Short mmCIF file of C-alpha atoms (C1' of nucleotides) and ligand atoms in Angstrom, two decimals:
data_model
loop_
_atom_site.label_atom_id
_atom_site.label_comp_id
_atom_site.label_asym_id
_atom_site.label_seq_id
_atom_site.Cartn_x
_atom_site.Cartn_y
_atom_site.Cartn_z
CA UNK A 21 86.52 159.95 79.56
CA UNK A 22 87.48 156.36 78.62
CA UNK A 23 90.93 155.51 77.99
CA UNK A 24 89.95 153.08 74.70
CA UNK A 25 93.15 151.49 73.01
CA UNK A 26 93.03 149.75 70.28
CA UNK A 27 94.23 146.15 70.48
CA UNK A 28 94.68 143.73 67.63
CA UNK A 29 93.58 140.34 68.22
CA UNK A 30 93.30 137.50 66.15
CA UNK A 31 91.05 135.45 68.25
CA UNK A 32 89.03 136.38 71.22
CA UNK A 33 90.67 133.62 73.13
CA UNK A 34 93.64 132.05 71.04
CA UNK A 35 96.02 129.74 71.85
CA UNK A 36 99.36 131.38 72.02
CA UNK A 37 101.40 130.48 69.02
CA UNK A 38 104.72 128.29 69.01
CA UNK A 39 107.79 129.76 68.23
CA UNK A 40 110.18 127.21 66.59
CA UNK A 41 113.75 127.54 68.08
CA UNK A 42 116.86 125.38 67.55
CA UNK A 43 116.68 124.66 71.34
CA UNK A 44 113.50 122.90 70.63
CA UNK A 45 115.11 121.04 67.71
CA UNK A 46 117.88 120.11 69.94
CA UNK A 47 116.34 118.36 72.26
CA UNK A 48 113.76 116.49 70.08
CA UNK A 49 116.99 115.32 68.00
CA UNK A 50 118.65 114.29 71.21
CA UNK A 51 115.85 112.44 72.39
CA UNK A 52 115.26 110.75 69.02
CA UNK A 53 119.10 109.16 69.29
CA UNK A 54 118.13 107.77 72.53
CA UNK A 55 118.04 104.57 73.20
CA UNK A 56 115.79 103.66 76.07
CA UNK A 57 114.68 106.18 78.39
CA UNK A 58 116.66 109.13 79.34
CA UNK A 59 116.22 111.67 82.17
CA UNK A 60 116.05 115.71 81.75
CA UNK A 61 119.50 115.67 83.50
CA UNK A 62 120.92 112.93 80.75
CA UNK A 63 119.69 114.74 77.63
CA UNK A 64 121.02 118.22 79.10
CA UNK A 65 124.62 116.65 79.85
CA UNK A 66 124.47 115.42 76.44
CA UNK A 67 123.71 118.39 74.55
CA UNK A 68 126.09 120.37 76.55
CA UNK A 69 129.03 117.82 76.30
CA UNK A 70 128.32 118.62 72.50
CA UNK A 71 128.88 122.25 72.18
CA UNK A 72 125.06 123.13 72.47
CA UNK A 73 125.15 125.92 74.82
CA UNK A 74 121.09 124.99 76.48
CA UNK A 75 119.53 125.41 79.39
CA UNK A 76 118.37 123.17 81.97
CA UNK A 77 115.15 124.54 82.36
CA UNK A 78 114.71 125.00 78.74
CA UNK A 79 115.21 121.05 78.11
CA UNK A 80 113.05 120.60 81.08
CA UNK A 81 109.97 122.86 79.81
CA UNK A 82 110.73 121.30 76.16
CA UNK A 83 110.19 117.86 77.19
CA UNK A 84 107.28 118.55 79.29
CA UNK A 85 105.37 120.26 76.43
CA UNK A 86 106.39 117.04 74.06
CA UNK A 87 104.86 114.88 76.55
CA UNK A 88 101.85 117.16 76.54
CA UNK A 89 102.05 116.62 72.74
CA UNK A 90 101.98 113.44 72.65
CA UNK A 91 105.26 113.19 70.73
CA UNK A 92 107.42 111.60 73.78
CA UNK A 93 106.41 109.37 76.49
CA UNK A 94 107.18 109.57 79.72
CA UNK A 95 107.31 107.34 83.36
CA UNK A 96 108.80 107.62 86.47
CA UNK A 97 112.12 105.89 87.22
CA UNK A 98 112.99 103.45 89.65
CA UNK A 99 114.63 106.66 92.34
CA UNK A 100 111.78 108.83 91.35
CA UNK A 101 112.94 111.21 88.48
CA UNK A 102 111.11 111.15 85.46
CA UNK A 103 112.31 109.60 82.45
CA UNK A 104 111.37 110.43 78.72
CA UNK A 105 111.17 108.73 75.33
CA UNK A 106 110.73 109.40 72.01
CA UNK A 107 107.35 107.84 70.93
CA UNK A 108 104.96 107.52 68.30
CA UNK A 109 101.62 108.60 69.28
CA UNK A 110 99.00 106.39 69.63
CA UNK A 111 98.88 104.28 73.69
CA UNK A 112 101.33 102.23 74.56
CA UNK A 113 103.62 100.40 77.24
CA UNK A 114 107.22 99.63 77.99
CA UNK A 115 109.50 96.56 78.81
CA UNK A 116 112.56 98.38 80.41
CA UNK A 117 115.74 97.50 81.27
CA UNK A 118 117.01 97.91 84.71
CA UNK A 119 120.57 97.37 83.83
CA UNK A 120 121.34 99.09 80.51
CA UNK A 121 117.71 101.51 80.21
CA UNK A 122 117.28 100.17 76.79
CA UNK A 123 113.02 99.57 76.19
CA UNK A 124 110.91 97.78 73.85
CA UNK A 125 107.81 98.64 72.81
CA UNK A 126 104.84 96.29 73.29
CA UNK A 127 101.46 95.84 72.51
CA UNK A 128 99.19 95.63 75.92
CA UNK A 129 95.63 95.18 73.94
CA UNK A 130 94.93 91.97 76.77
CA UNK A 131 96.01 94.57 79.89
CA UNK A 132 94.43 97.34 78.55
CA UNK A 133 91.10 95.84 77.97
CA UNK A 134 91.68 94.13 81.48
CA UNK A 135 91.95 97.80 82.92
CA UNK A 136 89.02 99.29 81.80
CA UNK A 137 87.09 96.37 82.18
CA UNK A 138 87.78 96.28 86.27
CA UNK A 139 87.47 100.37 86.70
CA UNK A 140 83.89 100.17 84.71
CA UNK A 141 83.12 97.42 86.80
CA UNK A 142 83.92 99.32 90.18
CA UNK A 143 81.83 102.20 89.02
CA UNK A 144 85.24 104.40 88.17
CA UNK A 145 84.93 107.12 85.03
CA UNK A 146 87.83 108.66 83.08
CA UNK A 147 89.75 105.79 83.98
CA UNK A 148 93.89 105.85 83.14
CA UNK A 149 96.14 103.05 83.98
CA UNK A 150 99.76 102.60 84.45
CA UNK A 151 101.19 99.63 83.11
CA UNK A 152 105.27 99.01 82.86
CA UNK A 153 106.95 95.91 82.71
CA UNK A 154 111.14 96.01 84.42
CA UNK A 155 113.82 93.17 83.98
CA UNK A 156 117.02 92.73 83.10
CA UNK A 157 117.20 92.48 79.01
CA UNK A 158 119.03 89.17 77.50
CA UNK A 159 122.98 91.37 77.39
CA UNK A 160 122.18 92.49 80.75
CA UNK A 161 121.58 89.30 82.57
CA UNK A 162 124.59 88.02 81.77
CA UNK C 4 149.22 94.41 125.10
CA UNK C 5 146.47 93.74 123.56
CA UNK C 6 143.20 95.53 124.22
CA UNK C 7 141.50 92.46 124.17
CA UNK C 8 137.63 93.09 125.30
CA UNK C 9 134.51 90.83 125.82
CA UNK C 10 131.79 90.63 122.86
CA UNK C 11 129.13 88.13 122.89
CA UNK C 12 127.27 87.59 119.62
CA UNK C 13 124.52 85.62 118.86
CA UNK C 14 125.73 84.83 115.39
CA UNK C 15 129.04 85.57 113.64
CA UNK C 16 126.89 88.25 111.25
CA UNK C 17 123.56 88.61 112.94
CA UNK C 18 120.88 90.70 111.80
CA UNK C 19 120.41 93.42 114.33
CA UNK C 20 117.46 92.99 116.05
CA UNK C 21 114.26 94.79 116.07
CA UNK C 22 113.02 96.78 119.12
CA UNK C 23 109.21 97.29 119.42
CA UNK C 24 108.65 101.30 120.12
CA UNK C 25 105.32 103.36 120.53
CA UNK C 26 106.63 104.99 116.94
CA UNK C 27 106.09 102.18 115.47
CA UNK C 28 103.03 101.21 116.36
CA UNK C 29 102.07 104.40 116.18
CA UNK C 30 102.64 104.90 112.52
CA UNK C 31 101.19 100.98 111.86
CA UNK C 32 98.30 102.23 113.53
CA UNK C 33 98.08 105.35 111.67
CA UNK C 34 98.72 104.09 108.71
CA UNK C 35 95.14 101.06 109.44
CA UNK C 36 92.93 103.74 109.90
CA UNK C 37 93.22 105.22 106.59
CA UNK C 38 91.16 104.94 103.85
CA UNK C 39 93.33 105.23 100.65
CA UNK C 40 97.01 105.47 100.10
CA UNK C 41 98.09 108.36 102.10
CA UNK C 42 101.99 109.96 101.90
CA UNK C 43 104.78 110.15 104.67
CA UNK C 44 103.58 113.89 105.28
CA UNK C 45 100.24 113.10 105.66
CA UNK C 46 100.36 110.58 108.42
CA UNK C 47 102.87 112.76 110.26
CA UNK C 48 100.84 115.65 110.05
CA UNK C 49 97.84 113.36 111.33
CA UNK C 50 99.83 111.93 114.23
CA UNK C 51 100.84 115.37 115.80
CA UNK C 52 97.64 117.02 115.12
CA UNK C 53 96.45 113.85 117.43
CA UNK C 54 98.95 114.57 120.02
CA UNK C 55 101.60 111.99 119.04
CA UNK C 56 105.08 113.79 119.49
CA UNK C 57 106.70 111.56 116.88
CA UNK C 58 109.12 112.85 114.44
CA UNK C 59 109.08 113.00 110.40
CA UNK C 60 112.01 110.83 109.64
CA UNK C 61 110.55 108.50 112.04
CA UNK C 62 107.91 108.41 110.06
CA UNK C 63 109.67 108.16 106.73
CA UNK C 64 111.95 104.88 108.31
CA UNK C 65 108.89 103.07 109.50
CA UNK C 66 107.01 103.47 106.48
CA UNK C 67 110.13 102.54 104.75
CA UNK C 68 110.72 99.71 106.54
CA UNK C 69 106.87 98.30 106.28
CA UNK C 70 107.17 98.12 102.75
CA UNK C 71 110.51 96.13 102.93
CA UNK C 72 108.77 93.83 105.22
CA UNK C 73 105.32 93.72 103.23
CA UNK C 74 103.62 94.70 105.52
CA UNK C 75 102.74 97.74 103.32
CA UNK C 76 102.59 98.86 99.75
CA UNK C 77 103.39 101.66 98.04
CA UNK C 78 103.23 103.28 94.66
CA UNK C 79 104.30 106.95 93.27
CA UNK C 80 101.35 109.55 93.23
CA UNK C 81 100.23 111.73 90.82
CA UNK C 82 102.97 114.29 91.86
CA UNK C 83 105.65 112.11 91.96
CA UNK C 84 105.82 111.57 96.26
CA UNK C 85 105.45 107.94 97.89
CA UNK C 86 102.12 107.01 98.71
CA UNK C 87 101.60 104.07 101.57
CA UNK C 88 98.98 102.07 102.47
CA UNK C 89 98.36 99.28 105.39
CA UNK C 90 98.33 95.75 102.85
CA UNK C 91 98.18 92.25 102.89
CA UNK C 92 101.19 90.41 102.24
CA UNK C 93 100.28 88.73 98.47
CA UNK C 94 101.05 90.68 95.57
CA UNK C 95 98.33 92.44 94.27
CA UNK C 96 97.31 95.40 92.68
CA UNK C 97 94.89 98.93 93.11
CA UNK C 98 92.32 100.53 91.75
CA UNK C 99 92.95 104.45 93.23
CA UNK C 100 90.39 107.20 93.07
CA UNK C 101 91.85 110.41 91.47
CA UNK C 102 89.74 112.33 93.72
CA UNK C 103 89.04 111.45 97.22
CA UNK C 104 92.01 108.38 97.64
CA UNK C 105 90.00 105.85 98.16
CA UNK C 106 91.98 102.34 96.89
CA UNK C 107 90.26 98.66 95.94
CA UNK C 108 92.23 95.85 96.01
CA UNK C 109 92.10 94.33 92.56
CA UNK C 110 92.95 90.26 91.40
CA UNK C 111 95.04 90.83 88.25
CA UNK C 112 96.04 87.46 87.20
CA UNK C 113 95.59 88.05 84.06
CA UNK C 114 97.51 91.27 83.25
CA UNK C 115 99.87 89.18 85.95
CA UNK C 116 100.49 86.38 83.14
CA UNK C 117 100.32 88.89 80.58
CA UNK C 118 102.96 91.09 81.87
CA UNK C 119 105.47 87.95 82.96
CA UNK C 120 104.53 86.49 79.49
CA UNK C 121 105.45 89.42 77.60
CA UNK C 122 108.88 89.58 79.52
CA UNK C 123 110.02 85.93 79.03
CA UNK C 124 109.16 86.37 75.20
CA UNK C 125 111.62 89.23 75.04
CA UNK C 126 114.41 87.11 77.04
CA UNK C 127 114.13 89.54 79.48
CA UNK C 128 114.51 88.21 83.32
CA UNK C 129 114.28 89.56 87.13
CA UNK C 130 111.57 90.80 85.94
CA UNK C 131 108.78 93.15 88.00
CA UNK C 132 105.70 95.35 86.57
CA UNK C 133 103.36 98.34 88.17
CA UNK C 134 99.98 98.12 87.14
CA UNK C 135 97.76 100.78 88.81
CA UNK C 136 94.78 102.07 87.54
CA UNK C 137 93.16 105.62 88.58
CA UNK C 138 89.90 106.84 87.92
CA UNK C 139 87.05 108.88 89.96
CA UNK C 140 84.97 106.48 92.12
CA UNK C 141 81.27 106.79 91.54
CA UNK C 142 81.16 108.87 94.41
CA UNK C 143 83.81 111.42 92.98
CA UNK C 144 82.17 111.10 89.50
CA UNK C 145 79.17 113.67 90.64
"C1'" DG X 29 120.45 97.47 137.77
"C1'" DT X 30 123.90 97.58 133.91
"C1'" DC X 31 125.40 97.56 129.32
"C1'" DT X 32 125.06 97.39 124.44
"C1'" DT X 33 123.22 99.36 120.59
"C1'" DA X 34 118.91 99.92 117.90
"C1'" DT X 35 116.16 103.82 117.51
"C1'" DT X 36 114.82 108.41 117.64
"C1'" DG X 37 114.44 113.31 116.11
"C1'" DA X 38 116.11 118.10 115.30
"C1'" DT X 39 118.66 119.56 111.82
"C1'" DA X 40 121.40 119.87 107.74
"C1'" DT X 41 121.74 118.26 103.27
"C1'" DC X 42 120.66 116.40 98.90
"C1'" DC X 43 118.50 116.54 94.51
"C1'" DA X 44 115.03 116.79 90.96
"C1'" DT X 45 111.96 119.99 89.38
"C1'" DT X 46 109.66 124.44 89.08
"C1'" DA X 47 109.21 129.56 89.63
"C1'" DT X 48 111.32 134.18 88.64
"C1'" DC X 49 112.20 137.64 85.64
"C1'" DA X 50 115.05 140.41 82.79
"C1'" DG X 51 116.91 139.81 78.30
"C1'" DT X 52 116.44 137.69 73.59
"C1'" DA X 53 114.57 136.61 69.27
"C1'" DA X 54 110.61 134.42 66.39
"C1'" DG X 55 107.63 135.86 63.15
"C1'" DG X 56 103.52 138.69 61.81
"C1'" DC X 57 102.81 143.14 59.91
"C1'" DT X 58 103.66 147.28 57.20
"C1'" DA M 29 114.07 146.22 55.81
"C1'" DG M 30 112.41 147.95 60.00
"C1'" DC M 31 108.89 147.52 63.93
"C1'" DC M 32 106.46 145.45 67.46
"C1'" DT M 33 104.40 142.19 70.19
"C1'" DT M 34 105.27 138.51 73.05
"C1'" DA M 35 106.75 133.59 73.11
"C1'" DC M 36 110.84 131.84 74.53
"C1'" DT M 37 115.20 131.44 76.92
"C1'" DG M 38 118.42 130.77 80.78
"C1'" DA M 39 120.97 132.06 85.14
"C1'" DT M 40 119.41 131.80 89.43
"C1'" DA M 41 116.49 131.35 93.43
"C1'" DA M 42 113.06 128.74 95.47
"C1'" DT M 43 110.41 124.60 96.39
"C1'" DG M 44 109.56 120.23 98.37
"C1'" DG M 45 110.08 115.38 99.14
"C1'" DA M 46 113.27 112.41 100.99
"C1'" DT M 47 117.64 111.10 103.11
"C1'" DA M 48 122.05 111.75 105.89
"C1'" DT M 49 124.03 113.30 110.45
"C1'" DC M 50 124.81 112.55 114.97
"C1'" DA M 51 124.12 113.28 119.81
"C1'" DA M 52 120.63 111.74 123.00
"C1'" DT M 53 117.40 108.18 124.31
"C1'" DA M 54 115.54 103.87 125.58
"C1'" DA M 55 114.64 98.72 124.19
"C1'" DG M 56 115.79 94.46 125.95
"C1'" DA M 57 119.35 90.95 126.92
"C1'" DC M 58 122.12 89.64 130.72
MN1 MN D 17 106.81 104.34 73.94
MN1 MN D 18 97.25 96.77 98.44
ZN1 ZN D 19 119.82 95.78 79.46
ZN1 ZN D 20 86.68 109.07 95.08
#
DNA sequence: GTCTTATTGATATCCATTATCAGTAAGGCT
DNA sequence: AGCCTTACTGATAATGGATATCAATAAGAC
């Protein structure tokens, strides 16, 4: 005889809902009083240093699902670790700071149409591009 | 008494000079007879498999040092490790295949004049960019 | 050949990020 | 309010690329 239990299911396939938690709050806030771009390690110290009691991992999987939301951007740093930012968000690049991390926002309609121009002429589909622009801001230089 | 002992110098703070080894070479070699941009790992794993005794953080140091010189470029993978690739000495810029690594050298003078542009309008100075674009090569596209 | 020291490589170490997994709590349901 | 499923959390272990150590080796100048 078949062992049949009876399962509730919304959807055949759905999409496993999200829970809201303050953690997730936490970090969004912390990242939104950011100035430039801020590593997983930064925005944990930070929350930590003011009384929020989260964990690493939990600011690390919390920033990678923003990303994957589109609500924060992210690029790697100049040693390698992966920096985040608060975005809107529709495409866009960066001119960072090396000295203080501070980044404006700029328009790259010329580069971007550049881009896809050169991949479609090479033959290339589902084309992405990686554009960043690094100096030393006007306060940092001197 | 003083110790006094013999030391001849070329020049009061000389730059220690370079001694040609098989590594090297080896690595140089290695490094022409690939296709794309391959990683640290990669070409050590290719050189032993090929009988070449040579040792990782060789590998790593030569590769490192190449790309101090110019004599090679490199740019952070999808996964966040150093890729490498055998380059001519002017800047330029790649167009990398998401699937099989294959890289074309791309002119980007005008994302070039964009990008330095964009920096001097924001006072910004020192300035460098990374401009990469990936894609799947018409091959890859199938 | 001799000597200095740049270079090597096995190994330990670092460090950012991810995987585990048992415990917690969000939130739908009754 | 109480229940129940399971998304979520977090202390910790594990991963993996890259670098630091340091004794042994070998360029290459003399
Ligand atoms: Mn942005
Ligand atoms: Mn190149
Ligand atoms: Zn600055
Ligand atoms: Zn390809």
């Amino acid at each position: 005889m078949k062992n049949t239990t009876l399962v509730t299911m919304t959807t055949s396939d759905s999409v496993p809902s999200r829970r809201q938690t303050w953690q997730k709050d936490a970090v969004l806030h912390a990242l939104g009083t950011s100035q430039g771009f801020v590593s997983a390690q930064q925005l944990h110290r930070q929350l930590t240093q003011h009384g929020s009691a989260i964990g690493l991992a939990t600011v690390y999987r919390t920033l990678n699902s923003l990303v994957a939301d589109g609500l924060a951007d992210s690029l790697v740093g100049r040693e390698g670790e992966s920096l985040f930012r608060d975005c809107s968000k529709d495409h866009h690049h960066h001119l960072i700071c090396n000295g203080c991390g501070v980044a404006v926002e700029i328009e790259a309609k010329q580069a971007e149409a550049w881009a896809s121009k050169v991949a479609k002429d090479h033959g290339f589909t589902d084309v992405s591009h990686t554009i960043d622009i690094f100096g030393l801001c006007k306060q940092c230089t001197k």
